[in-house]
Amino acid sequence: MIIAGAVAGTVALGIGLGFWASGDDGGPAGSTQQSPSAGRSGAQSSASGGRSPAPRPTGSYALSKAPQTIPAVRSHTAARGPGWRPARGERVVVNDAELADEGRLIAGELGLMYAGEKDDVQAGDVRLALGDGDGANPESYAMTVRGGRVNISGPSDAGVFYGTRTLKQEVHGGGTAPEGIVRDQPAKAVRGFMLDIARKHFTAGWIEDRVRELGDLKFNQLGLHFSDDQGFRIQSDTHPEIVSQQHLTKAEVRQIVDLAASRHITVVPEIDSPGHLGAVIAAHPDLQLRNAQGVAAKGAVDISKPAAAKIVDDLLNEYAGLFPGNQWNLGGDEYLALMVSNPAASYPQLAAAAVNKYGSGGTVSDLTTGWLNDRAATIRAHGRTMRVWNDGFFRGTSVQPAKDLQVAYWTGKEFGARQPVEYLSAGRKLINYNDEFLYYVLGQPNNFVYPTGQRIYEQWTPRVVRGTQAVPAQYDGQILGGSFAVWCDLSNSQTQDQVAAGIRMPLRATVQKLWDPGQPGLSWTQFKALAGRLG
């Protein structure tokens, strides 16, 4: 309401006074913008040898309307003026060499010339600038469209990049960037998409296409779950024996990581343990967990064996060098030893190891928590921030999970299920993977249903962590954001192209709700139509 009131006040000021505000991206512009069909001064100046056209009365332009983008911009100060469209020969310039990648990218996308660092001003310029921005959200930006030019500034290159994504959407299909000032920033710091490439092989090219899509939508994390019972999908130098025939080479992964970095997307790797290690066990059957009757536990390693810890640590250390981002998913979910009524009786070797390590009161849950903490220590040495699936945390253990482990909350169906508030009230930070809304599980097993963009758009928010009920508002600051996830349980149920089509609208709905905490301004029908126009 405060933002809306400010915009309304600025609009009223523009109508009443009809003046041009001074400065590159300063206060409200009293000038206003014409409709896209009326042309723009920058394009005209290009056709006349780069000369700026004679000023036209501001009254000849309609008051600009807020741009329609996905996600929606948080604030737009309307103005009167021609707006901006890209025209051949016009420049993208920067005020800092750190913005060269952002400048080259938007110049190539819009058919403009990248001119590097320049201090002069020409008609039609798109200028990218880093500002001091003390205390500002590093992903925030301001975009001013005025006098046939565009200025995008932010406290970091990430914020400036998001400004270029807004501009790209505004002019898509021959559209015009509306006159005025956009001030924008995300509500949540984590805006993720997670892909299960372990159960189903996805080509490097397909993943790169998703990275480009995610970048244009202002997502900033890509999770890669590449180890599971069905496959291990990235080349390994320390343990080549575990790698599936269909896999990504390290060169392909580096290309994906580099492309993601150019879009300000952090790749979050996951080697799940101590469950979901079937591909590792296939090459090392001696590590498989077996119960008192000798029956193997699918995908689970015997954590009483030092060799199991060694091979997992080998892999963690190896891939920490391949994925340079500061995030890591340790997994920790669905360890079958803890999914039976009496773990100590079913797995006496684990019970004995727990007592040996933690004393007479040691339990299998303690041993499993200790395993998780040990793997966290391995990754912490590489300077990573770690998350663990919520069913990797266990109630009533004397051994407590490391304090710096974030909760990746996906389900409330596990043994000893714990409500999100139990983690939040203990001070944990949480990332929302709510399986009721954000889980796209191939083949729809176990009562999963393909999520729809409409349901996410109309019913989900980052505070809806489990089921359909929101946690109290007091915990909003501990919810870092959310992630849409594709799991490939029945891998042949869809081709990778069908997956891309199936997640298209859910991704757009998810990022809208992570970027803007307010009620969407468009109906679902309008939002879907906008997505169709933007491609």
XYZ file of C-alpha atoms in Angstrom:
535
model
C 0.000 0.000 0.000
C 2.882 2.342 0.750
C 4.500 1.637 -2.642
C 1.197 2.027 -4.442
C 0.599 5.335 -2.698
C 4.045 6.594 -3.642
C 3.545 5.636 -7.266
C 0.132 7.251 -7.337
C 1.596 10.409 -5.829
C 4.367 10.485 -8.406
C 1.914 9.955 -11.223
C -0.231 12.818 -9.927
C 2.846 15.025 -9.756
C 3.739 14.185 -13.362
C 0.268 15.052 -14.597
C 0.093 18.274 -12.618
C 3.574 19.653 -13.452
C 4.660 17.871 -16.612
C 8.434 18.251 -16.047
C 11.525 16.126 -16.746
C 13.408 15.010 -13.644
C 17.154 15.538 -13.732
C 19.848 12.918 -13.188
C 20.438 9.453 -14.583
C 18.304 7.414 -12.206
C 17.321 9.798 -9.499
C 13.917 10.895 -8.286
C 10.537 10.481 -9.937
C 10.293 11.540 -13.561
C 7.417 13.846 -14.334
C 7.816 13.003 -18.009
C 5.723 10.200 -19.407
C 5.654 7.613 -22.121
C 3.811 7.007 -25.371
C 2.354 3.706 -26.453
C 4.748 1.240 -28.176
C 3.107 1.883 -31.563
C 4.121 5.550 -31.525
C 7.851 4.853 -31.986
C 10.754 6.179 -29.913
C 13.268 8.963 -30.095
C 16.342 6.727 -29.893
C 15.348 4.818 -33.013
C 14.703 8.052 -34.865
C 18.064 9.493 -33.831
C 19.850 6.409 -35.129
C 18.314 6.964 -38.525
C 19.470 10.607 -38.521
C 23.160 10.078 -37.911
C 22.987 9.777 -34.114
C 21.486 13.239 -33.486
C 18.874 13.447 -30.770
C 15.472 14.482 -32.108
C 13.936 17.800 -31.222
C 12.137 17.619 -27.865
C 8.438 17.001 -28.080
C 5.909 18.326 -25.579
C 5.478 15.887 -22.712
C 1.753 16.133 -23.097
C 1.992 14.199 -26.376
C 2.831 11.027 -24.460
C 0.469 8.978 -22.370
C 1.411 8.264 -18.780
C 3.478 5.100 -18.799
C 2.234 1.813 -17.420
C 4.290 -0.558 -15.305
C 6.175 -3.165 -17.346
C 4.720 -6.643 -17.448
C 7.444 -9.147 -16.667
C 7.936 -12.502 -14.958
C 8.549 -12.112 -12.110
C 6.682 -8.822 -11.793
C 8.727 -5.770 -10.851
C 8.186 -4.590 -7.285
C 7.846 -0.856 -8.008
C 7.441 1.369 -11.065
C 7.265 5.160 -10.991
C 5.269 6.199 -14.043
C 6.374 9.037 -16.327
C 5.675 10.688 -19.680
C 8.104 10.076 -22.502
C 8.935 7.948 -25.521
C 10.162 4.863 -23.730
C 12.919 2.817 -25.333
C 13.312 0.195 -28.009
C 16.557 -1.338 -29.259
C 17.807 -0.096 -32.634
C 20.776 -1.135 -34.728
C 23.911 0.865 -33.999
C 22.967 1.813 -30.471
C 25.331 1.067 -27.603
C 25.556 -0.781 -24.338
C 28.102 0.940 -22.105
C 29.290 0.246 -18.563
C 30.883 2.255 -15.773
C 32.923 -0.653 -14.434
C 34.828 -3.494 -16.097
C 33.083 -5.927 -13.711
C 29.930 -5.454 -15.783
C 31.520 -6.457 -19.074
C 29.856 -9.896 -19.099
C 26.420 -8.433 -18.379
C 26.971 -5.762 -21.008
C 28.070 -8.161 -23.734
C 25.196 -10.522 -22.983
C 22.394 -7.959 -23.223
C 24.026 -6.308 -26.239
C 24.089 -9.627 -28.084
C 20.538 -10.473 -27.096
C 19.133 -7.131 -28.269
C 21.315 -6.694 -31.369
C 23.197 -3.710 -29.931
C 26.886 -2.792 -29.916
C 28.878 -3.398 -26.746
C 31.102 -0.336 -26.353
C 32.723 -1.067 -22.984
C 33.516 1.642 -20.430
C 32.395 5.054 -21.690
C 31.695 8.393 -20.031
C 29.974 10.105 -22.956
C 26.242 9.946 -23.599
C 24.627 9.071 -26.914
C 21.045 8.692 -28.012
C 19.670 5.229 -27.385
C 22.356 4.204 -24.880
C 21.844 1.395 -22.412
C 24.155 2.197 -19.502
C 24.997 -0.373 -16.823
C 26.445 0.941 -13.584
C 27.616 -0.308 -10.209
C 26.623 1.957 -7.321
C 27.849 2.048 -3.743
C 24.525 0.718 -2.405
C 25.620 0.522 1.227
C 23.206 -1.758 3.042
C 21.138 -2.450 -0.074
C 20.040 -5.902 -1.134
C 22.894 -6.994 -3.438
C 20.342 -8.412 -5.892
C 18.414 -5.138 -6.127
C 18.538 -2.749 -9.062
C 17.037 0.451 -10.389
C 16.224 0.965 -14.062
C 15.481 4.421 -15.420
C 14.039 4.870 -18.902
C 14.229 8.540 -19.803
C 14.895 10.625 -22.892
C 15.341 7.652 -25.195
C 18.003 6.041 -22.977
C 18.154 3.328 -20.314
C 20.218 3.345 -17.130
C 20.430 0.192 -15.016
C 22.286 0.414 -11.721
C 22.715 -1.810 -8.704
C 25.014 -2.477 -5.764
C 26.367 -5.638 -7.431
C 26.720 -7.191 -10.852
C 23.926 -9.635 -9.900
C 21.455 -6.796 -9.405
C 22.483 -5.165 -12.676
C 22.063 -8.521 -14.424
C 18.490 -8.802 -13.138
C 17.833 -5.327 -14.477
C 18.948 -6.489 -17.924
C 16.531 -9.429 -17.650
C 13.693 -6.998 -17.011
C 14.735 -4.901 -20.001
C 14.973 -7.985 -22.220
C 11.424 -9.003 -21.319
C 10.079 -5.475 -21.773
C 11.243 -5.230 -25.384
C 10.543 -8.863 -26.310
C 8.650 -9.191 -29.559
C 9.066 -5.542 -30.504
C 7.806 -4.121 -27.228
C 8.841 -0.842 -25.631
C 10.473 -0.367 -22.239
C 8.119 2.097 -20.549
C 9.303 5.526 -19.447
C 9.898 5.862 -15.732
C 11.806 4.193 -12.942
C 11.724 0.542 -11.889
C 13.008 -0.262 -8.417
C 13.155 -3.967 -7.845
C 14.564 -6.641 -5.558
C 13.733 -10.219 -4.580
C 11.842 -11.106 -1.438
C 13.811 -14.332 -0.975
C 17.524 -14.976 -1.345
C 17.140 -18.598 -2.516
C 15.244 -19.080 -5.775
C 16.064 -22.578 -6.868
C 15.425 -25.369 -9.323
C 16.635 -28.874 -8.487
C 17.136 -31.583 -11.101
C 17.539 -35.307 -10.482
C 20.097 -36.358 -13.085
C 20.950 -39.575 -11.200
C 17.804 -41.543 -12.012
C 17.521 -40.079 -15.517
C 20.309 -38.871 -17.793
C 19.775 -35.359 -19.098
C 22.044 -34.089 -21.828
C 24.404 -31.211 -21.156
C 22.675 -29.169 -23.849
C 19.277 -29.625 -22.205
C 20.643 -28.539 -18.841
C 22.276 -25.487 -20.444
C 18.927 -24.536 -21.972
C 17.381 -24.689 -18.501
C 20.182 -22.495 -17.141
C 19.372 -19.832 -19.732
C 15.680 -20.104 -18.908
C 16.361 -19.880 -15.171
C 18.593 -16.864 -15.624
C 15.984 -14.954 -17.600
C 13.477 -15.681 -14.813
C 15.868 -14.469 -12.074
C 16.382 -17.864 -10.423
C 19.754 -18.053 -8.694
C 20.340 -21.717 -7.797
C 20.460 -24.962 -9.789
C 20.587 -28.139 -7.715
C 22.085 -31.263 -9.301
C 21.281 -34.556 -7.567
C 23.730 -36.782 -9.459
C 24.155 -39.850 -7.243
C 21.431 -42.348 -6.347
C 20.505 -46.006 -6.523
C 19.841 -45.871 -10.260
C 22.979 -44.098 -11.382
C 26.030 -41.961 -10.752
C 26.078 -39.437 -13.564
C 29.276 -37.377 -13.449
C 32.738 -38.552 -14.443
C 34.904 -39.481 -11.456
C 38.690 -39.670 -11.292
C 38.882 -41.076 -7.762
C 36.268 -43.805 -8.288
C 35.618 -44.336 -12.008
C 34.147 -47.760 -11.226
C 30.930 -46.226 -9.881
C 30.108 -44.031 -12.888
C 27.114 -44.952 -15.050
C 27.534 -45.480 -18.778
C 25.393 -42.427 -19.512
C 26.950 -39.541 -17.657
C 28.223 -35.988 -17.936
C 31.934 -35.473 -18.423
C 33.725 -33.048 -16.151
C 34.286 -30.794 -19.149
C 30.512 -30.679 -19.721
C 29.904 -29.928 -16.048
C 32.454 -27.104 -16.089
C 30.677 -25.620 -19.086
C 27.343 -25.828 -17.239
C 28.876 -24.263 -14.115
C 30.473 -21.457 -16.151
C 27.221 -20.744 -18.002
C 25.345 -20.718 -14.705
C 27.864 -18.300 -13.188
C 27.384 -15.947 -16.126
C 23.676 -15.897 -15.196
C 24.437 -15.474 -11.471
C 23.227 -18.993 -10.741
C 25.020 -21.118 -8.157
C 25.114 -24.845 -8.909
C 24.331 -26.821 -5.738
C 25.652 -30.412 -5.967
C 24.242 -33.304 -3.982
C 25.834 -36.641 -3.182
C 23.186 -38.153 -0.930
C 24.330 -40.357 1.957
C 24.154 -42.665 3.825
C 21.091 -43.768 1.818
C 20.557 -43.496 -1.935
C 24.046 -44.857 -2.678
C 23.005 -47.842 -4.779
C 25.266 -46.940 -7.699
C 28.263 -46.838 -5.359
C 27.238 -50.102 -3.715
C 26.911 -51.830 -7.101
C 30.682 -51.447 -7.481
C 31.385 -52.044 -3.767
C 28.845 -54.648 -2.556
C 30.814 -55.186 0.652
C 29.655 -51.747 1.824
C 25.938 -52.529 1.662
C 23.967 -52.452 4.883
C 22.430 -55.801 5.864
C 20.079 -56.592 8.720
C 20.433 -59.313 11.341
C 19.015 -61.876 8.885
C 21.464 -60.858 6.164
C 18.841 -59.044 4.060
C 20.303 -56.104 2.138
C 18.916 -52.608 2.660
C 18.522 -51.060 -0.779
C 20.818 -48.138 -1.408
C 22.093 -47.929 2.172
C 25.736 -48.231 3.158
C 26.802 -49.772 6.455
C 27.976 -46.718 8.387
C 29.726 -48.921 10.943
C 32.354 -49.620 8.263
C 35.154 -47.029 7.916
C 35.443 -47.852 4.208
C 31.950 -46.458 3.616
C 32.939 -43.100 5.079
C 36.190 -43.071 3.107
C 34.593 -43.541 -0.308
C 31.973 -40.871 0.332
C 34.613 -38.430 1.580
C 36.737 -39.205 -1.485
C 33.813 -38.169 -3.671
C 32.940 -35.083 -1.624
C 36.513 -33.838 -1.814
C 36.741 -34.572 -5.523
C 33.557 -32.778 -6.515
C 34.178 -29.815 -4.253
C 36.855 -28.954 -6.795
C 34.434 -29.280 -9.704
C 31.662 -27.159 -8.174
C 33.156 -23.878 -6.927
C 29.901 -22.384 -5.591
C 29.427 -21.843 -1.867
C 26.429 -24.209 -1.476
C 26.193 -27.986 -0.936
C 23.416 -30.504 -0.293
C 24.508 -33.393 1.940
C 21.262 -35.350 1.466
C 20.793 -37.448 4.582
C 17.257 -38.638 3.799
C 15.587 -42.044 3.872
C 18.303 -44.100 5.554
C 16.572 -47.464 5.773
C 18.177 -48.426 9.087
C 16.015 -45.760 10.738
C 12.839 -46.689 8.866
C 12.156 -49.840 10.888
C 10.415 -50.176 14.248
C 13.530 -51.287 16.164
C 16.781 -50.205 14.477
C 19.014 -51.675 17.187
C 17.438 -55.130 16.859
C 17.345 -55.053 13.078
C 20.906 -53.753 12.676
C 22.898 -54.892 15.713
C 26.213 -53.930 14.097
C 25.073 -50.292 13.960
C 23.895 -50.432 17.571
C 27.247 -51.845 18.655
C 29.128 -49.155 16.731
C 26.993 -46.454 18.364
C 27.756 -47.754 21.864
C 31.442 -48.053 21.017
C 31.558 -44.440 19.773
C 29.164 -42.667 22.139
C 28.951 -44.836 25.232
C 26.249 -47.030 26.670
C 23.449 -44.644 25.710
C 24.492 -44.406 22.056
C 21.773 -45.200 19.506
C 21.583 -45.876 15.793
C 20.148 -42.371 15.409
C 23.217 -40.976 17.174
C 25.503 -42.926 14.856
C 23.633 -41.658 11.784
C 23.723 -38.054 13.037
C 27.437 -38.461 13.696
C 27.897 -39.697 10.118
C 26.145 -36.602 8.840
C 28.289 -34.332 11.013
C 31.448 -36.021 9.769
C 30.438 -35.476 6.134
C 29.601 -31.873 6.991
C 33.118 -31.454 8.370
C 34.535 -32.714 5.090
C 32.555 -30.157 3.070
C 32.951 -27.361 5.605
C 36.691 -27.543 5.022
C 35.943 -26.386 1.457
C 34.075 -23.320 2.717
C 30.578 -24.443 1.796
C 27.183 -23.686 3.319
C 25.318 -26.968 3.704
C 21.732 -28.108 3.624
C 20.233 -31.468 4.622
C 16.821 -32.952 3.831
C 14.512 -32.576 6.818
C 14.280 -36.343 7.379
C 18.054 -36.344 7.862
C 17.483 -34.685 11.239
C 16.403 -37.000 14.046
C 14.485 -36.276 17.234
C 15.766 -37.249 20.659
C 19.416 -37.895 19.814
C 22.236 -37.155 22.227
C 24.383 -36.280 19.210
C 23.025 -33.069 17.719
C 23.291 -32.109 14.038
C 25.859 -29.377 13.392
C 24.427 -25.914 14.044
C 25.265 -24.610 10.577
C 23.172 -27.190 8.689
C 20.191 -25.668 6.906
C 16.941 -27.616 6.602
C 15.821 -28.545 3.088
C 12.198 -29.238 4.042
C 10.378 -31.435 1.553
C 8.022 -33.773 3.395
C 6.012 -34.458 6.493
C 5.533 -38.141 5.769
C 8.789 -39.545 7.172
C 9.179 -41.698 10.291
C 8.905 -39.425 13.313
C 7.739 -36.554 11.122
C 8.471 -33.123 12.537
C 6.594 -29.933 11.781
C 8.585 -27.089 10.167
C 8.091 -24.944 13.277
C 10.113 -27.451 15.293
C 13.184 -26.632 13.180
C 12.419 -22.924 12.949
C 11.830 -22.476 16.670
C 15.235 -24.063 17.268
C 16.781 -21.310 15.136
C 17.406 -23.331 11.977
C 17.301 -21.655 8.590
C 15.056 -23.430 6.119
C 14.652 -23.806 2.348
C 11.162 -24.704 1.152
C 10.881 -27.752 -1.157
C 7.257 -28.495 -0.182
C 6.402 -31.782 -1.920
C 2.717 -30.824 -1.972
C 3.402 -28.021 -4.468
C 6.995 -28.110 -5.718
C 7.719 -31.784 -6.494
C 7.514 -32.871 -10.134
C 7.962 -36.656 -9.829
C 8.124 -38.535 -13.116
C 5.419 -41.171 -13.421
C 3.552 -39.761 -10.386
C 4.335 -42.671 -8.006
C 3.398 -42.776 -4.304
C 0.413 -40.474 -4.774
C 2.492 -37.658 -6.246
C 0.659 -35.535 -8.800
C 2.377 -33.286 -11.325
C 2.218 -29.769 -9.854
C 0.518 -27.026 -11.818
C 1.625 -23.465 -12.147
C -1.870 -22.299 -11.286
C -1.913 -24.058 -7.930
C 1.502 -22.647 -7.010
C 0.502 -19.183 -8.196
C -2.792 -19.112 -6.335
C -2.113 -21.144 -3.177
C 1.600 -21.450 -2.350
C 3.902 -18.979 -0.628
C 7.390 -19.514 0.842
C 5.775 -19.809 4.283
C 3.695 -22.796 3.114
C 6.433 -25.275 3.977
C 4.462 -28.452 4.651
C 1.077 -29.350 3.243
C -1.074 -26.303 2.597
C -0.729 -24.370 5.879
C 1.642 -21.426 6.313
C 3.989 -21.224 9.275
C 3.598 -18.144 11.513
C 4.850 -14.887 10.025
C 7.429 -14.536 12.807
C 9.530 -17.219 11.053
C 9.493 -15.638 7.617
C 13.051 -14.331 7.982
C 14.393 -17.845 8.632
C 12.850 -19.175 5.409
C 15.637 -18.414 2.950
C 13.521 -19.201 -0.091
C 12.400 -22.227 -2.028
C 13.182 -24.643 -4.805
C 11.098 -26.388 -7.433
C 12.327 -29.968 -7.882
C 12.211 -32.587 -10.628
C 12.592 -36.172 -9.421
C 12.898 -39.004 -11.925
C 11.553 -41.977 -9.977
C 10.001 -43.545 -13.103
C 12.565 -42.159 -15.486
C 11.020 -43.295 -18.754
C 7.649 -41.716 -18.045
C 8.656 -38.524 -19.858
C 11.326 -37.456 -22.304
C 13.524 -34.559 -21.329
C 11.594 -32.345 -23.743
C 8.329 -33.331 -22.068
C 9.885 -32.439 -18.721
C 10.858 -29.005 -20.059
C 7.296 -28.401 -21.229
C 5.761 -29.750 -18.022
C 7.772 -27.531 -15.689
C 7.515 -24.361 -17.775
C 4.593 -22.716 -15.999
C 5.366 -24.142 -12.529
C 8.824 -22.545 -12.726
C 7.329 -19.184 -13.620
C 4.767 -19.355 -10.854
C 7.402 -20.405 -8.314
C 9.756 -17.534 -9.057
C 6.897 -15.023 -9.000
C 6.084 -16.066 -5.437
C 9.756 -16.053 -4.367
C 10.486 -12.638 -5.893
C 7.399 -10.703 -4.819
C 5.822 -11.381 -1.397
C 2.564 -9.618 -2.276
C -0.584 -10.896 -3.906
C 0.075 -11.138 -7.658
C -1.406 -8.272 -9.631
C -2.439 -10.525 -12.518
C -4.999 -13.301 -12.497
C -3.710 -16.747 -13.423
C -5.250 -16.406 -16.885
C -3.447 -13.090 -17.381
C -0.182 -14.463 -15.994
C -0.334 -17.465 -18.311
C -1.044 -15.223 -21.297
C 1.923 -13.029 -20.345
C 4.173 -16.084 -20.191
C 2.976 -16.993 -23.678
C 3.847 -13.536 -25.015
C 7.276 -13.545 -23.421
C 8.150 -16.966 -24.792
